[in-house]
mmCIF file of C-alpha atoms in Angstrom:
data_model
loop_
_atom_site.group_PDB
_atom_site.id
_atom_site.type_symbol
_atom_site.label_atom_id
_atom_site.label_comp_id
_atom_site.label_asym_id
_atom_site.label_seq_id
_atom_site.Cartn_x
_atom_site.Cartn_y
_atom_site.Cartn_z
ATOM 1 C CA MET K 3 -5.150 32.538 -6.143
ATOM 2 C CA ALA K 4 -5.648 30.934 -2.702
ATOM 3 C CA ILE K 5 -8.759 29.126 -3.954
ATOM 4 C CA TYR K 6 -6.734 27.277 -6.641
ATOM 5 C CA VAL K 7 -4.198 26.162 -4.017
ATOM 6 C CA GLY K 8 -7.142 24.882 -1.951
ATOM 7 C CA TYR K 9 -8.686 23.027 -4.926
ATOM 8 C CA LEU K 10 -5.333 21.451 -5.820
ATOM 9 C CA ALA K 11 -4.839 20.365 -2.179
ATOM 10 C CA ALA K 12 -8.364 18.880 -2.114
ATOM 11 C CA LEU K 13 -7.794 17.024 -5.405
ATOM 12 C CA LEU K 14 -4.404 15.594 -4.362
ATOM 13 C CA GLY K 15 -5.789 14.660 -0.937
ATOM 14 C CA MET K 16 -8.565 12.739 -2.644
ATOM 15 C CA ILE K 17 -6.325 10.592 -4.853
ATOM 16 C CA CYS K 18 -3.019 10.346 -2.980
ATOM 17 C CA TRP K 19 -3.683 7.055 -1.129
ATOM 18 C CA ILE K 20 -4.751 5.147 -4.252
ATOM 19 C CA PRO K 21 -1.120 4.117 -5.113
ATOM 20 C CA GLN K 22 -0.675 2.832 -1.534
ATOM 21 C CA ALA K 23 -3.883 0.766 -1.793
ATOM 22 C CA PHE K 24 -2.727 -0.818 -5.063
ATOM 23 C CA GLN K 25 0.773 -1.472 -3.688
ATOM 24 C CA VAL K 26 -0.373 -3.349 -0.557
ATOM 25 C CA TRP K 27 -2.810 -5.564 -2.482
ATOM 26 C CA ARG K 28 -0.279 -6.288 -5.243
ATOM 27 C CA THR K 29 2.671 -7.054 -2.940
ATOM 28 C CA ARG K 30 0.674 -8.328 0.100
ATOM 29 C CA ASP K 31 3.414 -6.624 2.130
ATOM 30 C CA THR K 32 2.085 -4.354 4.877
ATOM 31 C CA LYS K 33 4.827 -4.779 7.475
ATOM 32 C CA SER K 34 6.042 -1.168 7.579
ATOM 33 C CA LEU K 35 2.527 0.291 7.619
ATOM 34 C CA SER K 36 1.463 1.531 11.066
ATOM 35 C CA LEU K 37 -1.943 0.013 11.845
ATOM 36 C CA SER K 38 -2.769 2.774 14.334
ATOM 37 C CA ALA K 39 -1.852 5.570 11.875
ATOM 38 C CA ASN K 40 -3.861 4.053 9.024
ATOM 39 C CA LEU K 41 -6.816 3.254 11.279
ATOM 40 C CA LEU K 42 -6.786 6.806 12.692
ATOM 41 C CA PHE K 43 -6.666 8.219 9.166
ATOM 42 C CA LEU K 44 -9.563 5.956 8.093
ATOM 43 C CA ILE K 45 -11.556 7.342 11.062
ATOM 44 C CA THR K 46 -10.464 10.883 10.064
ATOM 45 C CA VAL K 47 -11.710 10.640 6.463
ATOM 46 C CA SER K 48 -14.893 8.861 7.645
ATOM 47 C CA LEU K 49 -15.575 11.779 10.014
ATOM 48 C CA TRP K 50 -14.953 14.256 7.153
ATOM 49 C CA LEU K 51 -17.431 12.279 5.034
ATOM 50 C CA ILE K 52 -20.041 12.366 7.852
ATOM 51 C CA TYR K 53 -19.340 16.103 8.299
ATOM 52 C CA GLY K 54 -19.817 16.683 4.552
ATOM 53 C CA LEU K 55 -23.114 14.748 4.630
ATOM 54 C CA MET K 56 -24.321 16.686 7.700
ATOM 55 C CA ILE K 57 -23.695 20.069 6.093
ATOM 56 C CA THR K 58 -24.474 18.726 2.556
ATOM 57 C CA ASP K 59 -21.171 19.911 1.081
ATOM 58 C CA TRP K 60 -20.619 17.939 -2.139
ATOM 59 C CA PRO K 61 -16.884 18.654 -2.635
ATOM 60 C CA ILE K 62 -16.216 17.317 0.913
ATOM 61 C CA ILE K 63 -18.532 14.330 0.336
ATOM 62 C CA LEU K 64 -17.010 13.318 -3.022
ATOM 63 C CA ALA K 65 -13.370 13.818 -1.962
ATOM 64 C CA ASN K 66 -13.860 11.740 1.162
ATOM 65 C CA ILE K 67 -15.769 8.913 -0.544
ATOM 66 C CA VAL K 68 -12.596 8.340 -2.610
ATOM 67 C CA SER K 69 -10.318 8.590 0.463
ATOM 68 C CA VAL K 70 -12.514 6.316 2.607
ATOM 69 C CA THR K 71 -12.512 3.687 -0.166
ATOM 70 C CA ALA K 72 -8.713 3.771 -0.518
ATOM 71 C CA MET K 73 -8.194 3.686 3.267
ATOM 72 C CA ILE K 74 -10.621 0.750 3.746
ATOM 73 C CA ALA K 75 -8.584 -1.150 1.112
ATOM 74 C CA ILE K 76 -5.313 -0.315 2.927
ATOM 75 C CA VAL K 77 -6.556 -1.152 6.451
ATOM 76 C CA ALA K 78 -8.205 -4.378 5.170
ATOM 77 C CA ALA K 79 -4.890 -5.446 3.590
ATOM 78 C CA LYS K 80 -3.045 -4.592 6.809
ATOM 79 C CA LEU K 81 -5.439 -6.757 8.850
ATOM 80 C CA LYS K 82 -5.358 -9.617 6.316
ATOM 81 C CA TYR K 83 -1.586 -9.735 5.579
ATOM 82 C CA LYS K 84 -0.123 -8.775 8.933
ATOM 83 C CA MET F 185 -23.393 18.957 16.131
ATOM 84 C CA ALA F 186 -21.720 18.976 12.677
ATOM 85 C CA ILE F 187 -19.085 21.419 13.929
ATOM 86 C CA TYR F 188 -17.904 18.928 16.598
ATOM 87 C CA VAL F 189 -17.579 16.190 13.966
ATOM 88 C CA GLY F 190 -15.505 18.633 11.901
ATOM 89 C CA TYR F 191 -13.275 19.558 14.858
ATOM 90 C CA LEU F 192 -12.745 15.895 15.753
ATOM 91 C CA ALA F 193 -11.858 15.118 12.109
ATOM 92 C CA ALA F 194 -9.419 18.060 12.039
ATOM 93 C CA LEU F 195 -7.792 16.959 15.319
ATOM 94 C CA LEU F 196 -7.409 13.317 14.268
ATOM 95 C CA GLY F 197 -6.130 14.379 10.831
ATOM 96 C CA MET F 198 -3.482 16.475 12.542
ATOM 97 C CA ILE F 199 -2.068 13.689 14.738
ATOM 98 C CA CYS F 200 -2.795 10.466 12.845
ATOM 99 C CA TRP F 201 0.547 10.158 10.983
ATOM 100 C CA ILE F 202 2.680 10.620 14.093
ATOM 101 C CA PRO F 203 2.613 6.848 14.955
ATOM 102 C CA GLN F 204 3.707 6.055 11.374
ATOM 103 C CA ALA F 205 6.606 8.525 11.617
ATOM 104 C CA PHE F 206 7.812 6.943 14.884
ATOM 105 C CA GLN F 207 7.419 3.425 13.493
ATOM 106 C CA VAL F 208 9.538 3.988 10.354
ATOM 107 C CA TRP F 209 12.363 5.672 12.287
ATOM 108 C CA ARG F 210 12.323 3.035 15.049
ATOM 109 C CA THR F 211 12.207 0.000 12.720
ATOM 110 C CA ARG F 212 13.990 1.549 9.693
ATOM 111 C CA ASP F 213 11.586 -0.578 7.655
ATOM 112 C CA THR F 214 9.780 1.358 4.912
ATOM 113 C CA LYS F 215 9.386 -1.381 2.308
ATOM 114 C CA SER F 216 5.584 -1.493 2.227
ATOM 115 C CA LEU F 217 5.193 2.284 2.197
ATOM 116 C CA SER F 218 4.306 3.667 -1.233
ATOM 117 C CA LEU F 219 6.742 6.494 -2.026
ATOM 118 C CA SER F 220 4.327 8.098 -4.504
ATOM 119 C CA ALA F 221 1.397 8.012 -2.030
ATOM 120 C CA ASN F 222 3.440 9.484 0.822
ATOM 121 C CA LEU F 223 5.051 12.094 -1.428
ATOM 122 C CA LEU F 224 1.645 13.101 -2.830
ATOM 123 C CA PHE F 225 0.265 13.389 0.705
ATOM 124 C CA LEU F 226 3.262 15.495 1.783
ATOM 125 C CA ILE F 227 2.513 17.816 -1.171
ATOM 126 C CA THR F 228 -1.184 17.802 -0.169
ATOM 127 C CA VAL F 229 -0.579 18.906 3.435
ATOM 128 C CA SER F 230 2.041 21.436 2.259
ATOM 129 C CA LEU F 231 -0.559 22.949 -0.089
ATOM 130 C CA TRP F 232 -3.098 23.060 2.778
ATOM 131 C CA LEU F 233 -0.491 24.851 4.894
ATOM 132 C CA ILE F 234 0.180 27.368 2.088
ATOM 133 C CA TYR F 235 -3.591 27.801 1.650
ATOM 134 C CA GLY F 236 -3.989 28.405 5.407
ATOM 135 C CA LEU F 237 -1.184 30.997 5.326
ATOM 136 C CA MET F 238 -2.685 32.722 2.265
ATOM 137 C CA ILE F 239 -6.104 33.110 3.904
ATOM 138 C CA THR F 240 -4.585 33.456 7.439
ATOM 139 C CA ASP F 241 -6.673 30.627 8.889
ATOM 140 C CA TRP F 242 -4.949 29.501 12.112
ATOM 141 C CA PRO F 243 -6.728 26.146 12.594
ATOM 142 C CA ILE F 244 -5.644 25.138 9.043
ATOM 143 C CA ILE F 245 -2.111 26.487 9.610
ATOM 144 C CA LEU F 246 -1.580 24.710 12.966
ATOM 145 C CA ALA F 247 -3.125 21.385 11.883
ATOM 146 C CA ASN F 248 -1.004 21.265 8.756
ATOM 147 C CA ILE F 249 2.267 22.271 10.455
ATOM 148 C CA VAL F 250 1.894 19.049 12.499
ATOM 149 C CA SER F 251 0.985 16.960 9.425
ATOM 150 C CA VAL F 252 3.792 18.409 7.279
ATOM 151 C CA THR F 253 6.316 17.633 10.044
ATOM 152 C CA ALA F 254 5.124 14.016 10.371
ATOM 153 C CA MET F 255 5.058 13.511 6.589
ATOM 154 C CA ILE F 256 8.564 14.984 6.108
ATOM 155 C CA ALA F 257 9.799 12.475 8.737
ATOM 156 C CA ILE F 258 8.053 9.595 6.904
ATOM 157 C CA VAL F 259 9.199 10.563 3.389
ATOM 158 C CA ALA F 260 12.766 11.202 4.653
ATOM 159 C CA ALA F 261 12.834 7.711 6.226
ATOM 160 C CA LYS F 262 11.476 6.200 3.003
ATOM 161 C CA LEU F 263 14.228 7.880 0.963
ATOM 162 C CA LYS F 264 16.945 6.960 3.489
ATOM 163 C CA TYR F 265 15.986 3.321 4.207
ATOM 164 C CA LYS F 266 14.649 2.201 0.848
#
């Protein structure tokens, strides 16, 4: 049972920032986004990706490739449309 | 070495949304926040917390109590000041 909760959390965590990435590029409005929070979270998912690569754990690698991509899009929009 | 990268990722992941929570309550501006992204991430960290409780893993429990608190503050602000 616990393992399914973990898989669902991992899946949602992988995709959840995609709507935010689309919204900031569509609206070009990033005013209420905290640069420090989004930058810290980009560093967080990058570290998880590096960790996954170091221990060769494919679920961690794949989940965090998606998150890193979404977070780069969000932080780039924040820096461009501030 | 990998374990320190993992700990650093876990620590940053725990605290990174705190600046966003303070910003939305201070400015009352939530326009550029995606409700679906923030709601999905609140569900994600809630599931991680439930997962941590189910397998009695204290690092997962403690990290996600902080994240759930920050995300509830952000989603509540988004619903209040939309």
